[in-house]
Short mmCIF file of C-alpha atoms and ligand atoms in Angstrom, two decimals:
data_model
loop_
_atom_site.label_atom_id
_atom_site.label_comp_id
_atom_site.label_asym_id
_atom_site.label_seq_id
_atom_site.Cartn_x
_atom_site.Cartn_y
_atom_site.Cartn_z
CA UNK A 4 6.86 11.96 -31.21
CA UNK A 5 10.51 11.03 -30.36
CA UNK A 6 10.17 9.37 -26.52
CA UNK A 7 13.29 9.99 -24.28
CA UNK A 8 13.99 6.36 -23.73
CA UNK A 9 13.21 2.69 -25.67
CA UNK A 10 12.36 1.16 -22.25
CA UNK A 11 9.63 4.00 -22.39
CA UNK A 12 8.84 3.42 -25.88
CA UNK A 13 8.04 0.03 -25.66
CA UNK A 14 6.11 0.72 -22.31
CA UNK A 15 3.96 3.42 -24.55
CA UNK A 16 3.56 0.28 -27.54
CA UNK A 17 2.12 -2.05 -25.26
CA UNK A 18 -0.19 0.33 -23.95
CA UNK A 19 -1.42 1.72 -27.16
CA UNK A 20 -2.05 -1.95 -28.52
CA UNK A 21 -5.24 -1.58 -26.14
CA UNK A 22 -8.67 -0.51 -27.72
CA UNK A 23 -9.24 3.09 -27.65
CA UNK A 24 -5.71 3.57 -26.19
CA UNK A 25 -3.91 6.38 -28.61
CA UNK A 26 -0.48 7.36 -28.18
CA UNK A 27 -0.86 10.45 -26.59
CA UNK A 28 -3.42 8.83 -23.72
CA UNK A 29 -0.84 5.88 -23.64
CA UNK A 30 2.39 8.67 -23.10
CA UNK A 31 0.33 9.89 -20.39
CA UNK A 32 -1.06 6.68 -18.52
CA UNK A 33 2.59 5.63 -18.53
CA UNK A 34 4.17 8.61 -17.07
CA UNK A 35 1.60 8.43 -14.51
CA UNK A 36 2.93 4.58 -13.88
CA UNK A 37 6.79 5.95 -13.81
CA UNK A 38 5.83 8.43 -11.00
CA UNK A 39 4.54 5.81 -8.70
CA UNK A 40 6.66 3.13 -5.99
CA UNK A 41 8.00 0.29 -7.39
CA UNK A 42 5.62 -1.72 -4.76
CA UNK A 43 2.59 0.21 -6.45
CA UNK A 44 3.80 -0.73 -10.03
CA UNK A 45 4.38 -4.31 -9.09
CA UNK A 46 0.76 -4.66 -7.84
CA UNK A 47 -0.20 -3.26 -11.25
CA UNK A 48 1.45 -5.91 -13.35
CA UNK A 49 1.00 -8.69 -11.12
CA UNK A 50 -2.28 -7.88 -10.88
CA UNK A 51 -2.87 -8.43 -14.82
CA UNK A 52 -0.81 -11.77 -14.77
CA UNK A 53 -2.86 -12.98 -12.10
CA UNK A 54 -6.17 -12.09 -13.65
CA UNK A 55 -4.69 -13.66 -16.78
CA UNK A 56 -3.20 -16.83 -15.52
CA UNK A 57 -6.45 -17.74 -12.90
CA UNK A 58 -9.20 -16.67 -15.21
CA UNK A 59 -11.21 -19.14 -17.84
CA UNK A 60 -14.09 -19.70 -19.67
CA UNK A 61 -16.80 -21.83 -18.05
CA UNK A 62 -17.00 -24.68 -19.48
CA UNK A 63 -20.64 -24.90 -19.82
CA UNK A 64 -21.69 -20.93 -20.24
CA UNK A 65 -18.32 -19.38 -21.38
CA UNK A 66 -18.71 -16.95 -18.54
CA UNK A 67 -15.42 -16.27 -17.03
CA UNK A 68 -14.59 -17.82 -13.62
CA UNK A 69 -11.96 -18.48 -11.52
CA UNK A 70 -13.37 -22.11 -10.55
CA UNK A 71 -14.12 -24.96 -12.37
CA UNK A 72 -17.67 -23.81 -13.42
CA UNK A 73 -18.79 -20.30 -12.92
CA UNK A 74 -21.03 -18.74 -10.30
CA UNK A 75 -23.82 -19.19 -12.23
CA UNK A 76 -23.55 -22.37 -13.33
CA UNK A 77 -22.81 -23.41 -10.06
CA UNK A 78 -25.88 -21.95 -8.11
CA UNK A 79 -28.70 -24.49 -8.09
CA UNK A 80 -31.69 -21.68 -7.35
CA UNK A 81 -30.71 -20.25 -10.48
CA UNK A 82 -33.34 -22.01 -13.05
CA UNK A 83 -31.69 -24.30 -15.51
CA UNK A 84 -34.75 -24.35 -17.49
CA UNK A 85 -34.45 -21.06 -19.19
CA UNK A 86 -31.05 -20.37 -21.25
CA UNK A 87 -30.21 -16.53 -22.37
CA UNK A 88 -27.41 -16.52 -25.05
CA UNK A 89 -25.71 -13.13 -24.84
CA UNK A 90 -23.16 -12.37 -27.28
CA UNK A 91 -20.21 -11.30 -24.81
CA UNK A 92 -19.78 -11.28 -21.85
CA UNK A 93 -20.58 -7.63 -21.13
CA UNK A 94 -23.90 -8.19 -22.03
CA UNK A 95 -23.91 -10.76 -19.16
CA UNK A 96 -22.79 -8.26 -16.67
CA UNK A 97 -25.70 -5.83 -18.50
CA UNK A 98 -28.27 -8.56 -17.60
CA UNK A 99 -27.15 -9.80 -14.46
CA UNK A 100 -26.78 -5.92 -12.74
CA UNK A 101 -30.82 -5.85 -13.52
CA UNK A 102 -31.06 -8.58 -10.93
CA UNK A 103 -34.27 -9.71 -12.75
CA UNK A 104 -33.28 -12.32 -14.53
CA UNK A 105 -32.89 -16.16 -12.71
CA UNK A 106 -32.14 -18.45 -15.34
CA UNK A 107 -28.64 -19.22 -17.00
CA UNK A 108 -26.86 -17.90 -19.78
CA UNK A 109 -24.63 -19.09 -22.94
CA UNK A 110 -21.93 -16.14 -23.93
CA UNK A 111 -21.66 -16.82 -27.96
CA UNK A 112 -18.09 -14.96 -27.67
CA UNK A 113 -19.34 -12.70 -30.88
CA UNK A 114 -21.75 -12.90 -33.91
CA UNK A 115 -21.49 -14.60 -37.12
CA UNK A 116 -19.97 -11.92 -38.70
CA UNK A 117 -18.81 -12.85 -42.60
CA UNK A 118 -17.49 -8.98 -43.30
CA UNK A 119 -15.01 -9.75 -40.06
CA UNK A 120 -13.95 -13.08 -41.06
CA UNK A 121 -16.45 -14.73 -37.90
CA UNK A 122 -18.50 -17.86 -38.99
CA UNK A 123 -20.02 -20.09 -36.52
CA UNK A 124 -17.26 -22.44 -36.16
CA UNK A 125 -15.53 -19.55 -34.11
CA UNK A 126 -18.72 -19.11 -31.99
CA UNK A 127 -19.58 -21.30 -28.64
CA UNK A 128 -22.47 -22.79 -30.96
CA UNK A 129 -21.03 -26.81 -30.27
CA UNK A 130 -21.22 -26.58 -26.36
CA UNK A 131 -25.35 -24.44 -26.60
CA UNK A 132 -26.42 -27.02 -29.06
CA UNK A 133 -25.06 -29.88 -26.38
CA UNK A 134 -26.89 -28.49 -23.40
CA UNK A 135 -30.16 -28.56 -25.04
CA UNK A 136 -29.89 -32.25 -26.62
CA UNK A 137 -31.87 -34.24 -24.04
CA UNK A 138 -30.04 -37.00 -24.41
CA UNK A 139 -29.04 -38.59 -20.68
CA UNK A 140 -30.25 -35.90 -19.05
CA UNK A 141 -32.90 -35.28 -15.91
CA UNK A 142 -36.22 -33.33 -17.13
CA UNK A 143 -34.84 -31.02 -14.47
CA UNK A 144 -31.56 -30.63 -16.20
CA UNK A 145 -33.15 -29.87 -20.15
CA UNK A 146 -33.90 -26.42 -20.69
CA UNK A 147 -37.16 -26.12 -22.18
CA UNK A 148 -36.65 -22.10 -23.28
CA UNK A 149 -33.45 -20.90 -24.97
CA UNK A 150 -33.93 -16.75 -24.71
CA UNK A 151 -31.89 -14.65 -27.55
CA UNK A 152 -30.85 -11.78 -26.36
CA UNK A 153 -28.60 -10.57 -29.21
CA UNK A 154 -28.03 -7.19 -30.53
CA UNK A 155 -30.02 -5.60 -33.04
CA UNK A 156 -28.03 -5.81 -35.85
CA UNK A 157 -27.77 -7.64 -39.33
CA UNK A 158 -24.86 -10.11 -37.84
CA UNK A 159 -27.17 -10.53 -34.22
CA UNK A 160 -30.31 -11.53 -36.42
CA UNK A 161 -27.69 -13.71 -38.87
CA UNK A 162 -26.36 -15.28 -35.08
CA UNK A 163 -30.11 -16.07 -34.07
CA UNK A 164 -31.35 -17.81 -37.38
CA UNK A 165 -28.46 -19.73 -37.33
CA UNK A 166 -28.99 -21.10 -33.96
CA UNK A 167 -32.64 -21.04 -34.47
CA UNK A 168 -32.24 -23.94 -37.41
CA UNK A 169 -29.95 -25.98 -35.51
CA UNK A 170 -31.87 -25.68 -32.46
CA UNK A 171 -35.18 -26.85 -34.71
CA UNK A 172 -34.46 -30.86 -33.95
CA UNK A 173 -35.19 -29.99 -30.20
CA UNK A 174 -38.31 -29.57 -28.03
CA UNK A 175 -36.68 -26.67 -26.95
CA UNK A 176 -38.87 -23.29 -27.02
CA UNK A 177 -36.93 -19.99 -28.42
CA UNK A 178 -37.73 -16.77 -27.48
CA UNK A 179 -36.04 -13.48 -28.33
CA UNK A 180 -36.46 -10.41 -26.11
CA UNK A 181 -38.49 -7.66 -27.11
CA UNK A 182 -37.05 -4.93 -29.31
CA UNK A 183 -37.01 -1.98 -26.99
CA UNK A 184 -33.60 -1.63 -27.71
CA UNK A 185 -32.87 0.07 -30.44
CA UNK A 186 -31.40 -0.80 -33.61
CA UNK A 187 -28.05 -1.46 -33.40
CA UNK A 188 -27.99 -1.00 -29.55
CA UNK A 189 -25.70 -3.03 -27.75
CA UNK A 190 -27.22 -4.97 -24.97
CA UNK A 191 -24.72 -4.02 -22.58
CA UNK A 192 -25.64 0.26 -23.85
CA UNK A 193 -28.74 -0.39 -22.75
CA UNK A 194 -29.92 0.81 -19.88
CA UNK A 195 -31.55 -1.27 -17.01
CA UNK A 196 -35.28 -0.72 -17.22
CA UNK A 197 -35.23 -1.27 -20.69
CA UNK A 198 -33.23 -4.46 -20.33
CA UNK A 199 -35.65 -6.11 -17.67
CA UNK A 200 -38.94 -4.58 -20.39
CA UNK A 201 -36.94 -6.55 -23.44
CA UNK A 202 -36.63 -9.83 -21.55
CA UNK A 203 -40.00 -9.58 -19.36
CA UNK A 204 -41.85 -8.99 -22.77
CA UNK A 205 -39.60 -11.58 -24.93
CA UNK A 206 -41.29 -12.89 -27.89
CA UNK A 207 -41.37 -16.01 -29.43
CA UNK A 208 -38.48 -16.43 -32.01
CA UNK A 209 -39.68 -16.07 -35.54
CA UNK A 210 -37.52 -16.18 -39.07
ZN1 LIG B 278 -21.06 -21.04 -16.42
#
């Protein structure tokens, strides 16, 4: 389709490089933009740079915060003995929405994925495997139960063997939550009762 105007155009591009953002929808989210004040559209964009230039990973979880550890991290009634590692984020948000769940987390930031070019270097495997080494650390402090909540699929049960054998020098005890998601489900498809069943029931982690 030939657009009236480059400026438009490369509006349209930018737009479309988004997931599940075609053309056509893209055409159609930016005319909507064009038809609004100039105030409206700069609260748009400088909405996006702010969210980009104030957000990062937590340093200990890999959940996003603005501060210099996230929410969760931060909140001592949360239990630090109990660790869920979630592949993304969203899966986070799944959990956390449940409100049954009072322990922390560990976002992998994907799954060991060879097809897709993703081996475990790329994963946030380093910073899990230094939170459960005991070393210097308060009793209080040492998780004693690392919880895998990963999805159902060949690269989540690749992801949790993987951790499994280089969590085996610890005293740590690994669970993985019961399968009443389905195959292939993603955690964050899921919906809420079946969530809190999968990690109320959780299992322990076997190879
Ligand atoms: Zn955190």
């Amino acid at each position: 389709m030939e657009l009236p105007s480059r400026l438009i155009e490369a509006a349209v591009d930018q737009m479309a490089s988004l997931p599940g953002v075609g053309r056509r929808t893209a055409l159609r989210l930016v005319l909507n933009l064009l038809n609004r004040s100039d105030e409206q559209v700069d609260a748009f964009a400088e909405s996006f740079q702010s969210m980009k230039r104030g957000i990062h990973a937590c340093p200990q979880c890999h959940n996003l915060t603005e501060a210099e550890v996230c929410s969760i991290c931060a909140d001592s009634a949360r239990n630090e003995s109990l660790i869920c590692v979630v592949e993304d984020i969203r899966d986070l948000l799944a959990l956390e929405s449940t409100r049954q769940y009072h322990g922390k987390y560990h976002v992998l930031g994907g799954v060991i994925s060879p097809m897709d070019g993703i081996g475990p270097n790329d994963l946030n495997i380093e910073t899990l495997v230094r939170r459960i080494a005991s070393d210097g650390k308060t009793n209080k402090e040492t998780p004693t139960e690392v919880i895998f909540a990963l999805p159902a699929t060949m690269e989540g049960e690749t992801t949790a063997f993987y951790l499994f054998r280089k969590l085996a020098n610890s005293e740590v005890k690994v669970t993985v939550i019961a399968r009443g998601l389905a195959i292939g489900e993603d955690l964050q498809h899921a919906d809420e009762a079946t969530l809190v069943q999968s990690l109320r029931q959780r299992l322990p982690y076997t190879t």
